[in-house]
Amino acid sequence: MLKRIIYRSHIAEHVGGTEIRQLSIQAKATNSTVGIQGALIAINRYFYQVLEGEDVVLTPLLKKIQLDHRHYDFTLLQDLPIESSKFDGWDMTLIMSPPPDLETCIEQINTAFDKKDTSETVQQRLCEGLVYIILGAVDMKPAPL
């Protein structure tokens, strides 16, 4: 079964940009061999990650990610079956300098998930919005020279 997972976590204080870039490079290499697609956002000391792939691969990966010392306060935002991947062909895209739309979306998601009374429907819509804003942010990046 194909599914999408979205989570957020706080980036550990000892983790800097170089280590985040290295993490992304390693994830890209691994993901390409096991059929996982997605994007990693590092902004304002938060990680947000969208992962898509087969459940049999994502479930053990998620457990491994939860135990990683480079972040803490892991929160699963979305875990649902999907018909097709929105990130097909993206082994792992790293976004560290997001456009304003993505920053605004992340602020709204943080606020919504920090409130205990935010409905599940609103939370799911915010996650879907995050997916589309990530796709748009990457599409807007200039092609490498």
Short mmCIF file of C-alpha atoms in Angstrom, two decimals, residues 28-132:
data_model
loop_
_atom_site.label_atom_id
_atom_site.label_comp_id
_atom_site.label_asym_id
_atom_site.label_seq_id
_atom_site.Cartn_x
_atom_site.Cartn_y
_atom_site.Cartn_z
CA LYS A 28 18.57 10.87 -1.20
CA ALA A 29 20.97 7.99 -1.85
CA THR A 30 19.07 5.58 0.39
CA ASN A 31 15.60 6.62 -0.76
CA SER A 32 16.43 6.11 -4.42
CA THR A 33 17.21 2.44 -3.73
CA VAL A 34 14.02 1.71 -1.74
CA GLY A 35 11.45 3.78 -3.63
CA ILE A 36 10.81 6.57 -1.14
CA GLN A 37 10.09 10.09 -2.36
CA GLY A 38 9.68 13.32 -0.47
CA ALA A 39 11.01 16.59 0.84
CA LEU A 40 12.76 17.75 3.99
CA ILE A 41 12.25 21.30 5.21
CA ALA A 42 14.58 22.83 7.79
CA ILE A 43 13.26 26.18 8.98
CA ASN A 44 13.31 28.09 12.28
CA ARG A 45 14.81 25.08 14.13
CA TYR A 46 12.03 22.78 12.89
CA PHE A 47 12.18 19.83 10.55
CA TYR A 48 9.14 19.09 8.46
CA GLN A 49 9.33 16.04 6.29
CA VAL A 50 6.97 14.59 3.72
CA LEU A 51 7.66 10.97 2.81
CA GLU A 52 5.80 8.87 0.27
CA GLY A 53 6.31 5.21 -0.49
CA GLU A 54 5.19 1.71 0.26
CA ASP A 55 4.03 1.07 3.82
CA VAL A 56 6.39 -1.89 4.19
CA VAL A 57 9.34 0.50 3.69
CA LEU A 58 7.98 3.64 5.39
CA THR A 59 6.96 2.04 8.68
CA PRO A 60 10.47 0.83 9.68
CA LEU A 61 12.00 4.07 8.35
CA LEU A 62 9.65 6.12 10.50
CA LYS A 63 10.74 4.20 13.61
CA LYS A 64 14.38 4.87 12.73
CA ILE A 65 13.69 8.59 12.16
CA GLN A 66 11.93 8.88 15.53
CA LEU A 67 15.08 7.64 17.32
CA ASP A 68 17.49 9.99 15.49
CA HIS A 69 19.44 12.25 17.88
CA ARG A 70 19.45 15.18 15.43
CA HIS A 71 15.91 16.11 16.41
CA TYR A 72 13.40 15.81 19.25
CA ASP A 73 9.68 16.33 19.96
CA PHE A 74 8.71 14.21 16.96
CA THR A 75 5.05 14.75 16.01
CA LEU A 76 3.34 12.69 13.34
CA LEU A 77 1.06 15.08 11.44
CA GLN A 78 -0.26 12.80 8.72
CA ASP A 79 -0.17 9.10 7.95
CA LEU A 80 -2.57 8.11 5.20
CA PRO A 81 -2.91 5.90 2.16
CA ILE A 82 -2.55 7.63 -1.21
CA GLU A 83 -3.37 6.58 -4.75
CA SER A 84 -0.29 8.13 -6.32
CA SER A 85 2.77 10.04 -5.25
CA LYS A 86 2.86 13.82 -5.56
CA PHE A 87 6.66 13.60 -5.19
CA ASP A 88 7.29 10.94 -7.84
CA GLY A 89 10.93 11.10 -8.87
CA TRP A 90 12.02 13.14 -5.81
CA ASP A 91 14.34 10.90 -3.82
CA MET A 92 14.68 13.71 -1.27
CA THR A 93 14.52 17.44 -1.82
CA LEU A 94 15.97 19.71 0.84
CA ILE A 95 14.43 23.13 1.43
CA MET A 96 16.39 25.36 3.79
CA SER A 97 15.56 28.81 2.40
CA PRO A 98 11.82 28.63 1.80
CA PRO A 99 9.77 31.29 0.05
CA PRO A 100 7.43 33.41 2.20
CA ASP A 101 4.37 31.28 1.33
CA LEU A 102 6.02 28.20 2.78
CA GLU A 103 7.12 30.04 5.92
CA THR A 104 3.55 31.30 6.44
CA CYS A 105 2.14 27.80 5.94
CA ILE A 106 4.59 26.36 8.47
CA GLU A 107 3.70 29.04 11.02
CA GLN A 108 0.01 28.17 10.59
CA ILE A 109 0.70 24.46 10.92
CA ASN A 110 2.77 25.06 14.06
CA THR A 111 -0.02 27.14 15.59
CA ALA A 112 -2.72 24.63 14.65
CA PHE A 113 -0.86 21.60 15.92
CA ASP A 114 0.17 23.33 19.14
CA LYS A 115 -3.48 24.04 19.89
CA LYS A 116 -5.18 21.00 21.31
CA ASP A 117 -8.62 22.08 20.06
CA THR A 118 -7.77 22.28 16.35
CA SER A 119 -9.97 19.81 14.50
CA GLU A 120 -8.51 16.87 12.65
CA THR A 121 -10.08 18.18 9.43
CA VAL A 122 -8.23 21.50 9.74
CA GLN A 123 -4.99 19.69 10.56
CA GLN A 124 -5.32 17.48 7.48
CA ARG A 125 -6.06 20.49 5.24
CA LEU A 126 -2.97 22.26 6.56
CA CYS A 127 -0.90 19.18 5.73
CA GLU A 128 -2.32 19.07 2.22
CA GLY A 129 -1.54 22.78 1.85
CA LEU A 130 2.02 22.11 2.93
CA VAL A 131 2.41 19.47 0.23
CA TYR A 132 1.25 21.82 -2.52
#
